[in-house]
Amino acid sequence: MSNIILLVFLASSLIAKADPFAYNGKVLITTESKNFIANHYHNWTSDTKVELYEMISTDQNPFDENNNYGYIELIEKKTGKVIFKKPSTALTKITISENEKHIVGISNIIVWNPYQLVVYDINGILVKKRNFSSEESKLTLTQYDEFSIEFPKECEDLTDFTYFKDGFVYIDFLRKNMPKKLGKAWGYLYDYIAPNHLTPNIWETTTNYVYWFSEENPEINLNYNNENLISIEINDPENKQIKIDIRE
C-alpha cells in the first residue's frame, strides 16, 4: 500500500512545472522607509552547498550561527548604525511596515529553503516563520488526536507545519524530506490530502519554486491590535487577499 501511495504522489508531482535546473541564485535586495534601510542577501550557489545540505537534511533551521548563505539587516539612515543583522532564508522581496515596527520577507524559493515568509521586529527578533505548499493534510480534531497517538514523534516533528483553524487541523507534510522522513505517518496524512486552506491558488514547480503570492502585486498589509502584530494580509497568485495569523 505504501508503494502505491508513493507512486501516486510521484505521479501527481509530474503535474507541476518541471525545473530545467536547480535554483542557484546569489542575490542582494534592498528596501527603505523614512528612517531605515533593510538589506537581504542570499547565496544559493555551489559556494554554500555543503552548509545548505547540512541544514535541509537535519533540523531545517536556517536561523542559527551556521548560516553562511543568507542574512537580513536593518540600518538606521541618520547614523548608518546597523540595528541588527540576522540569519535568514532565501527571500525574493522585503518590506518595512509603515509604522517601522516590522520587516517582512517573502519568497517563492523552496529548494533548500524551508520557510517562505519571515517577519522580524525592529530589534531583529524573529516573530513569524512559515512555509507554503499547494497541498496539505486536512484532519478533524479527532483524526489529529488519533494521528498524535499513533505517530507521536512524527507529530512533534511537524509542529512548525501544523495549523489549527475553524475546527480542523492542517499539516503541511510535503516539505520535510517526504515521504522518507515520516515513513508510515506519511501515508496516513496523504489519505487526507487537500488544497492549501489559505487559498487553492498556490502552485509549485517540481523542485525550485512555490507561487503563493502575487509576483506583480503582493500588496502586503500588516494588522495590529494596539501595538501587537496579529496578522499579515497578502495577495495570492490570483490577486485575492489571504490573511495569515501570527499565531496560527
PDB file of C-alpha atoms in Angstrom:
ATOM      1  CA  MET A   1       0.000   0.000   0.000  1.00  0.00           C
ATOM      2  CA  SER A   2       2.806   2.419   0.894  1.00  0.00           C
ATOM      3  CA  ASN A   3       4.426   1.793  -2.504  1.00  0.00           C
ATOM      4  CA  ILE A   4       1.134   2.544  -4.243  1.00  0.00           C
ATOM      5  CA  ILE A   5       0.753   5.778  -2.293  1.00  0.00           C
ATOM      6  CA  LEU A   6       4.308   6.767  -3.162  1.00  0.00           C
ATOM      7  CA  LEU A   7       3.691   6.123  -6.853  1.00  0.00           C
ATOM      8  CA  VAL A   8       0.520   8.195  -6.748  1.00  0.00           C
ATOM      9  CA  PHE A   9       2.422  11.015  -5.072  1.00  0.00           C
ATOM     10  CA  LEU A  10       5.220  10.914  -7.611  1.00  0.00           C
ATOM     11  CA  ALA A  11       2.741  10.838 -10.481  1.00  0.00           C
ATOM     12  CA  SER A  12       0.833  13.815  -9.116  1.00  0.00           C
ATOM     13  CA  SER A  13       4.110  15.681  -8.758  1.00  0.00           C
ATOM     14  CA  LEU A  14       4.578  15.441 -12.522  1.00  0.00           C
ATOM     15  CA  ILE A  15       1.646  17.833 -12.906  1.00  0.00           C
ATOM     16  CA  ALA A  16       3.830  20.593 -11.514  1.00  0.00           C
ATOM     17  CA  LYS A  17       6.033  22.505 -13.937  1.00  0.00           C
ATOM     18  CA  ALA A  18       9.427  20.847 -14.285  1.00  0.00           C
ATOM     19  CA  ASP A  19      12.573  22.804 -13.444  1.00  0.00           C
ATOM     20  CA  PRO A  20      15.343  22.544 -16.066  1.00  0.00           C
ATOM     21  CA  PHE A  21      17.986  23.096 -13.377  1.00  0.00           C
ATOM     22  CA  ALA A  22      18.221  23.806  -9.654  1.00  0.00           C
ATOM     23  CA  TYR A  23      17.958  27.370  -8.408  1.00  0.00           C
ATOM     24  CA  ASN A  24      21.442  28.754  -7.695  1.00  0.00           C
ATOM     25  CA  GLY A  25      20.981  32.478  -7.246  1.00  0.00           C
ATOM     26  CA  LYS A  26      23.218  34.972  -5.454  1.00  0.00           C
ATOM     27  CA  VAL A  27      21.007  37.953  -4.646  1.00  0.00           C
ATOM     28  CA  LEU A  28      21.122  41.292  -2.815  1.00  0.00           C
ATOM     29  CA  ILE A  29      17.851  43.209  -2.424  1.00  0.00           C
ATOM     30  CA  THR A  30      17.204  46.490  -0.616  1.00  0.00           C
ATOM     31  CA  THR A  31      14.213  48.459   0.588  1.00  0.00           C
ATOM     32  CA  GLU A  32      13.878  51.566   2.701  1.00  0.00           C
ATOM     33  CA  SER A  33      11.460  53.561   4.803  1.00  0.00           C
ATOM     34  CA  LYS A  34      11.647  57.052   6.283  1.00  0.00           C
ATOM     35  CA  ASN A  35      14.244  56.129   8.898  1.00  0.00           C
ATOM     36  CA  PHE A  36      15.656  52.751   7.898  1.00  0.00           C
ATOM     37  CA  ILE A  37      17.276  50.741   5.116  1.00  0.00           C
ATOM     38  CA  ALA A  38      16.778  46.969   5.038  1.00  0.00           C
ATOM     39  CA  ASN A  39      19.086  44.676   3.061  1.00  0.00           C
ATOM     40  CA  HIS A  40      18.751  40.996   2.301  1.00  0.00           C
ATOM     41  CA  TYR A  41      21.443  38.774   0.823  1.00  0.00           C
ATOM     42  CA  HIS A  42      21.424  35.096  -0.020  1.00  0.00           C
ATOM     43  CA  ASN A  43      23.894  32.826  -1.772  1.00  0.00           C
ATOM     44  CA  TRP A  44      22.365  29.601  -3.106  1.00  0.00           C
ATOM     45  CA  THR A  45      25.363  28.719  -5.297  1.00  0.00           C
ATOM     46  CA  SER A  46      27.837  25.855  -5.033  1.00  0.00           C
ATOM     47  CA  ASP A  47      29.846  28.028  -2.591  1.00  0.00           C
ATOM     48  CA  THR A  48      27.372  27.197   0.183  1.00  0.00           C
ATOM     49  CA  LYS A  49      26.006  23.812  -0.903  1.00  0.00           C
ATOM     50  CA  VAL A  50      27.646  21.928   1.988  1.00  0.00           C
ATOM     51  CA  GLU A  51      26.061  24.153   4.636  1.00  0.00           C
ATOM     52  CA  LEU A  52      22.718  24.232   2.827  1.00  0.00           C
ATOM     53  CA  TYR A  53      22.622  20.451   2.574  1.00  0.00           C
ATOM     54  CA  GLU A  54      23.531  20.075   6.241  1.00  0.00           C
ATOM     55  CA  MET A  55      20.686  22.396   7.231  1.00  0.00           C
ATOM     56  CA  ILE A  56      17.984  20.963   4.995  1.00  0.00           C
ATOM     57  CA  SER A  57      18.837  17.331   5.741  1.00  0.00           C
ATOM     58  CA  THR A  58      18.880  17.740   9.537  1.00  0.00           C
ATOM     59  CA  ASP A  59      16.927  20.248  11.654  1.00  0.00           C
ATOM     60  CA  GLN A  60      15.974  22.577   8.779  1.00  0.00           C
ATOM     61  CA  ASN A  61      16.884  25.566  10.940  1.00  0.00           C
ATOM     62  CA  PRO A  62      18.478  28.344   8.862  1.00  0.00           C
ATOM     63  CA  PHE A  63      18.370  30.852  11.739  1.00  0.00           C
ATOM     64  CA  ASP A  64      21.469  29.750  13.674  1.00  0.00           C
ATOM     65  CA  GLU A  65      25.150  30.666  13.647  1.00  0.00           C
ATOM     66  CA  ASN A  66      25.953  28.043  10.985  1.00  0.00           C
ATOM     67  CA  ASN A  67      24.146  30.087   8.345  1.00  0.00           C
ATOM     68  CA  ASN A  68      26.674  31.488   5.872  1.00  0.00           C
ATOM     69  CA  TYR A  69      24.179  31.633   2.988  1.00  0.00           C
ATOM     70  CA  GLY A  70      21.616  34.290   3.897  1.00  0.00           C
ATOM     71  CA  TYR A  71      21.004  37.300   6.140  1.00  0.00           C
ATOM     72  CA  ILE A  72      18.754  40.287   6.638  1.00  0.00           C
ATOM     73  CA  GLU A  73      19.973  43.528   8.174  1.00  0.00           C
ATOM     74  CA  LEU A  74      18.446  46.835   9.239  1.00  0.00           C
ATOM     75  CA  ILE A  75      20.378  50.088   9.104  1.00  0.00           C
ATOM     76  CA  GLU A  76      19.426  53.430  10.624  1.00  0.00           C
ATOM     77  CA  LYS A  77      19.630  56.084   7.921  1.00  0.00           C
ATOM     78  CA  LYS A  78      20.576  59.006  10.156  1.00  0.00           C
ATOM     79  CA  THR A  79      23.576  57.377  11.807  1.00  0.00           C
ATOM     80  CA  GLY A  80      24.442  54.489   9.496  1.00  0.00           C
ATOM     81  CA  LYS A  81      24.265  52.189  12.519  1.00  0.00           C
ATOM     82  CA  VAL A  82      23.418  48.530  11.911  1.00  0.00           C
ATOM     83  CA  ILE A  83      20.415  47.917  14.176  1.00  0.00           C
ATOM     84  CA  PHE A  84      20.578  44.168  13.576  1.00  0.00           C
ATOM     85  CA  LYS A  85      21.957  41.568  11.195  1.00  0.00           C
ATOM     86  CA  LYS A  86      20.292  38.164  11.432  1.00  0.00           C
ATOM     87  CA  PRO A  87      20.452  34.818   9.598  1.00  0.00           C
ATOM     88  CA  SER A  88      17.727  34.446   7.008  1.00  0.00           C
ATOM     89  CA  THR A  89      16.193  32.144   4.449  1.00  0.00           C
ATOM     90  CA  ALA A  90      16.361  32.957   0.720  1.00  0.00           C
ATOM     91  CA  LEU A  91      13.952  35.845   0.119  1.00  0.00           C
ATOM     92  CA  THR A  92      12.690  37.443  -3.082  1.00  0.00           C
ATOM     93  CA  LYS A  93      11.075  40.573  -1.617  1.00  0.00           C
ATOM     94  CA  ILE A  94      11.429  42.522   1.631  1.00  0.00           C
ATOM     95  CA  THR A  95       9.426  45.430   3.016  1.00  0.00           C
ATOM     96  CA  ILE A  96       9.390  47.612   6.129  1.00  0.00           C
ATOM     97  CA  SER A  97       5.995  48.200   7.713  1.00  0.00           C
ATOM     98  CA  GLU A  98       4.534  51.699   7.536  1.00  0.00           C
ATOM     99  CA  ASN A  99       4.929  52.133  11.286  1.00  0.00           C
ATOM    100  CA  GLU A 100       8.540  50.882  11.006  1.00  0.00           C
ATOM    101  CA  LYS A 101       7.967  48.204  13.644  1.00  0.00           C
ATOM    102  CA  HIS A 102       8.481  45.106  11.473  1.00  0.00           C
ATOM    103  CA  ILE A 103      10.423  43.861   8.462  1.00  0.00           C
ATOM    104  CA  VAL A 104       8.666  41.279   6.291  1.00  0.00           C
ATOM    105  CA  GLY A 105      10.425  38.961   3.865  1.00  0.00           C
ATOM    106  CA  ILE A 106       8.644  36.742   1.343  1.00  0.00           C
ATOM    107  CA  SER A 107       9.992  34.181  -1.077  1.00  0.00           C
ATOM    108  CA  ASN A 108       8.930  31.858  -3.887  1.00  0.00           C
ATOM    109  CA  ILE A 109      12.022  29.650  -3.457  1.00  0.00           C
ATOM    110  CA  ILE A 110      11.537  26.173  -1.965  1.00  0.00           C
ATOM    111  CA  VAL A 111      14.743  24.306  -2.856  1.00  0.00           C
ATOM    112  CA  TRP A 112      16.902  24.157   0.300  1.00  0.00           C
ATOM    113  CA  ASN A 113      14.597  26.856   1.690  1.00  0.00           C
ATOM    114  CA  PRO A 114      12.306  25.630   4.480  1.00  0.00           C
ATOM    115  CA  TYR A 115      10.438  28.937   5.033  1.00  0.00           C
ATOM    116  CA  GLN A 116       8.963  31.387   2.512  1.00  0.00           C
ATOM    117  CA  LEU A 117       7.698  34.000   4.978  1.00  0.00           C
ATOM    118  CA  VAL A 118       9.696  35.647   7.762  1.00  0.00           C
ATOM    119  CA  VAL A 119       8.842  38.595   9.975  1.00  0.00           C
ATOM    120  CA  TYR A 120      11.377  40.328  12.222  1.00  0.00           C
ATOM    121  CA  ASP A 121      10.640  43.097  14.686  1.00  0.00           C
ATOM    122  CA  ILE A 122      12.679  46.287  14.779  1.00  0.00           C
ATOM    123  CA  ASN A 123      15.162  44.667  17.189  1.00  0.00           C
ATOM    124  CA  GLY A 124      15.800  41.664  14.939  1.00  0.00           C
ATOM    125  CA  ILE A 125      13.635  39.175  16.832  1.00  0.00           C
ATOM    126  CA  LEU A 126      12.049  36.601  14.518  1.00  0.00           C
ATOM    127  CA  VAL A 127       8.321  36.768  15.297  1.00  0.00           C
ATOM    128  CA  LYS A 128       6.972  34.667  12.407  1.00  0.00           C
ATOM    129  CA  LYS A 129       8.265  31.999  10.054  1.00  0.00           C
ATOM    130  CA  ARG A 130       6.156  29.978   7.655  1.00  0.00           C
ATOM    131  CA  ASN A 131       6.390  27.741   4.624  1.00  0.00           C
ATOM    132  CA  PHE A 132       3.797  27.170   1.893  1.00  0.00           C
ATOM    133  CA  SER A 133       2.668  24.229  -0.214  1.00  0.00           C
ATOM    134  CA  SER A 134      -0.113  23.804  -2.719  1.00  0.00           C
ATOM    135  CA  GLU A 135      -1.478  20.833  -0.757  1.00  0.00           C
ATOM    136  CA  GLU A 136      -1.613  19.745   2.862  1.00  0.00           C
ATOM    137  CA  SER A 137      -3.383  17.241   5.070  1.00  0.00           C
ATOM    138  CA  LYS A 138      -6.785  18.267   6.459  1.00  0.00           C
ATOM    139  CA  LEU A 139      -7.785  16.467   9.659  1.00  0.00           C
ATOM    140  CA  THR A 140     -10.614  16.780  12.129  1.00  0.00           C
ATOM    141  CA  LEU A 141      -9.598  17.235  15.759  1.00  0.00           C
ATOM    142  CA  THR A 142     -10.449  13.583  16.394  1.00  0.00           C
ATOM    143  CA  GLN A 143      -8.322  12.413  13.459  1.00  0.00           C
ATOM    144  CA  TYR A 144      -5.454  14.615  14.667  1.00  0.00           C
ATOM    145  CA  ASP A 145      -5.672  13.071  18.136  1.00  0.00           C
ATOM    146  CA  GLU A 146      -5.508   9.622  16.547  1.00  0.00           C
ATOM    147  CA  PHE A 147      -2.508  10.677  14.468  1.00  0.00           C
ATOM    148  CA  SER A 148      -0.675  12.107  17.509  1.00  0.00           C
ATOM    149  CA  ILE A 149      -1.238   8.885  19.460  1.00  0.00           C
ATOM    150  CA  GLU A 150      -0.170   6.557  16.641  1.00  0.00           C
ATOM    151  CA  PHE A 151       2.768   8.705  15.478  1.00  0.00           C
ATOM    152  CA  PRO A 152       3.883  10.869  18.440  1.00  0.00           C
ATOM    153  CA  LYS A 153       7.425  11.602  17.210  1.00  0.00           C
ATOM    154  CA  GLU A 154       6.322  12.451  13.680  1.00  0.00           C
ATOM    155  CA  CYS A 155       3.540  14.629  15.073  1.00  0.00           C
ATOM    156  CA  GLU A 156       6.086  16.543  17.151  1.00  0.00           C
ATOM    157  CA  ASP A 157       8.432  16.901  14.162  1.00  0.00           C
ATOM    158  CA  LEU A 158       5.601  18.549  12.230  1.00  0.00           C
ATOM    159  CA  THR A 159       4.730  21.129  14.904  1.00  0.00           C
ATOM    160  CA  ASP A 160       6.040  24.087  12.898  1.00  0.00           C
ATOM    161  CA  PHE A 161       3.991  22.916   9.926  1.00  0.00           C
ATOM    162  CA  THR A 162       0.699  22.321  11.738  1.00  0.00           C
ATOM    163  CA  TYR A 163      -2.135  24.872  11.757  1.00  0.00           C
ATOM    164  CA  PHE A 164      -5.426  24.896  13.678  1.00  0.00           C
ATOM    165  CA  LYS A 165      -8.358  26.723  12.114  1.00  0.00           C
ATOM    166  CA  ASP A 166     -12.162  26.507  12.316  1.00  0.00           C
ATOM    167  CA  GLY A 167     -12.230  23.087  13.933  1.00  0.00           C
ATOM    168  CA  PHE A 168      -9.749  21.459  11.549  1.00  0.00           C
ATOM    169  CA  VAL A 169      -6.032  20.735  11.681  1.00  0.00           C
ATOM    170  CA  TYR A 170      -3.927  21.355   8.582  1.00  0.00           C
ATOM    171  CA  ILE A 171      -0.488  19.757   8.291  1.00  0.00           C
ATOM    172  CA  ASP A 172       1.986  20.679   5.574  1.00  0.00           C
ATOM    173  CA  PHE A 173       3.720  17.303   5.422  1.00  0.00           C
ATOM    174  CA  LEU A 174       5.113  17.566   1.881  1.00  0.00           C
ATOM    175  CA  ARG A 175       8.052  19.795   2.774  1.00  0.00           C
ATOM    176  CA  LYS A 176      10.321  17.847   5.138  1.00  0.00           C
ATOM    177  CA  ASN A 177      12.127  15.232   3.020  1.00  0.00           C
ATOM    178  CA  MET A 178       8.872  13.409   2.477  1.00  0.00           C
ATOM    179  CA  PRO A 179       7.957  10.583   2.404  1.00  0.00           C
ATOM    180  CA  LYS A 180      11.250   9.151   3.662  1.00  0.00           C
ATOM    181  CA  LYS A 181      11.365  11.040   6.959  1.00  0.00           C
ATOM    182  CA  LEU A 182       7.828  10.235   8.128  1.00  0.00           C
ATOM    183  CA  GLY A 183       7.561   6.624   6.988  1.00  0.00           C
ATOM    184  CA  LYS A 184       4.093   5.198   7.640  1.00  0.00           C
ATOM    185  CA  ALA A 185       2.909   8.547   9.035  1.00  0.00           C
ATOM    186  CA  TRP A 186       3.295  10.000   5.560  1.00  0.00           C
ATOM    187  CA  GLY A 187       0.782   7.530   4.165  1.00  0.00           C
ATOM    188  CA  TYR A 188      -1.646   8.340   6.986  1.00  0.00           C
ATOM    189  CA  LEU A 189      -1.509  12.053   6.188  1.00  0.00           C
ATOM    190  CA  TYR A 190      -1.698  11.511   2.444  1.00  0.00           C
ATOM    191  CA  ASP A 191      -5.105   9.873   2.854  1.00  0.00           C
ATOM    192  CA  TYR A 192      -6.406  13.282   3.970  1.00  0.00           C
ATOM    193  CA  ILE A 193      -4.686  15.476   1.378  1.00  0.00           C
ATOM    194  CA  ALA A 194      -6.474  18.684   0.374  1.00  0.00           C
ATOM    195  CA  PRO A 195      -5.719  22.068  -1.240  1.00  0.00           C
ATOM    196  CA  ASN A 196      -3.982  24.602   0.997  1.00  0.00           C
ATOM    197  CA  HIS A 197      -6.536  26.070   3.405  1.00  0.00           C
ATOM    198  CA  LEU A 198      -5.297  29.638   2.891  1.00  0.00           C
ATOM    199  CA  THR A 199      -6.023  29.594  -0.821  1.00  0.00           C
ATOM    200  CA  PRO A 200      -6.428  26.953  -3.552  1.00  0.00           C
ATOM    201  CA  ASN A 201      -4.442  29.180  -5.933  1.00  0.00           C
ATOM    202  CA  ILE A 202      -0.974  28.131  -4.738  1.00  0.00           C
ATOM    203  CA  TRP A 203       1.053  26.141  -7.247  1.00  0.00           C
ATOM    204  CA  GLU A 204       4.639  24.971  -7.384  1.00  0.00           C
ATOM    205  CA  THR A 205       7.307  23.593  -9.657  1.00  0.00           C
ATOM    206  CA  THR A 206       8.807  20.188  -9.026  1.00  0.00           C
ATOM    207  CA  THR A 207      11.921  21.491  -7.270  1.00  0.00           C
ATOM    208  CA  ASN A 208      12.588  25.203  -7.175  1.00  0.00           C
ATOM    209  CA  TYR A 209       9.558  27.440  -6.658  1.00  0.00           C
ATOM    210  CA  VAL A 210       6.232  27.790  -4.891  1.00  0.00           C
ATOM    211  CA  TYR A 211       3.935  30.556  -6.126  1.00  0.00           C
ATOM    212  CA  TRP A 212       1.818  31.520  -3.126  1.00  0.00           C
ATOM    213  CA  PHE A 213       1.700  35.300  -3.577  1.00  0.00           C
ATOM    214  CA  SER A 214       1.219  37.682  -6.471  1.00  0.00           C
ATOM    215  CA  GLU A 215       4.616  38.358  -8.033  1.00  0.00           C
ATOM    216  CA  GLU A 216       3.411  41.586  -9.669  1.00  0.00           C
ATOM    217  CA  ASN A 217       1.404  42.997  -6.772  1.00  0.00           C
ATOM    218  CA  PRO A 218       1.778  41.228  -3.419  1.00  0.00           C
ATOM    219  CA  GLU A 219       0.229  44.202  -1.555  1.00  0.00           C
ATOM    220  CA  ILE A 220       1.472  43.290   1.903  1.00  0.00           C
ATOM    221  CA  ASN A 221      -0.587  44.695   4.791  1.00  0.00           C
ATOM    222  CA  LEU A 222       0.165  44.257   8.495  1.00  0.00           C
ATOM    223  CA  ASN A 223      -2.669  44.287  11.013  1.00  0.00           C
ATOM    224  CA  TYR A 224      -2.159  45.379  14.615  1.00  0.00           C
ATOM    225  CA  ASN A 225      -4.142  45.206  17.824  1.00  0.00           C
ATOM    226  CA  ASN A 226      -2.837  48.229  19.685  1.00  0.00           C
ATOM    227  CA  GLU A 227       0.928  47.705  19.299  1.00  0.00           C
ATOM    228  CA  ASN A 228       0.793  43.943  18.738  1.00  0.00           C
ATOM    229  CA  LEU A 229       1.110  42.469  15.260  1.00  0.00           C
ATOM    230  CA  ILE A 230      -1.734  39.948  14.867  1.00  0.00           C
ATOM    231  CA  SER A 231      -1.845  39.089  11.154  1.00  0.00           C
ATOM    232  CA  ILE A 232      -0.495  39.730   7.679  1.00  0.00           C
ATOM    233  CA  GLU A 233      -2.556  40.072   4.525  1.00  0.00           C
ATOM    234  CA  ILE A 234      -1.093  39.447   1.078  1.00  0.00           C
ATOM    235  CA  ASN A 235      -2.376  38.886  -2.444  1.00  0.00           C
ATOM    236  CA  ASP A 236      -2.303  35.282  -3.651  1.00  0.00           C
ATOM    237  CA  PRO A 237      -1.355  34.451  -7.280  1.00  0.00           C
ATOM    238  CA  GLU A 238      -4.898  35.366  -8.390  1.00  0.00           C
ATOM    239  CA  ASN A 239      -4.680  38.711  -6.539  1.00  0.00           C
ATOM    240  CA  LYS A 240      -7.086  37.591  -3.827  1.00  0.00           C
ATOM    241  CA  GLN A 241      -6.135  38.700  -0.340  1.00  0.00           C
ATOM    242  CA  ILE A 242      -5.298  35.967   2.139  1.00  0.00           C
ATOM    243  CA  LYS A 243      -4.801  36.501   5.868  1.00  0.00           C
ATOM    244  CA  ILE A 244      -2.042  34.771   7.814  1.00  0.00           C
ATOM    245  CA  ASP A 245      -2.326  34.959  11.581  1.00  0.00           C
ATOM    246  CA  ILE A 246       0.854  35.474  13.541  1.00  0.00           C
ATOM    247  CA  ARG A 247      -0.380  32.829  15.974  1.00  0.00           C
ATOM    248  CA  GLU A 248      -2.000  30.097  13.897  1.00  0.00           C
TER     249      GLU A 248
END
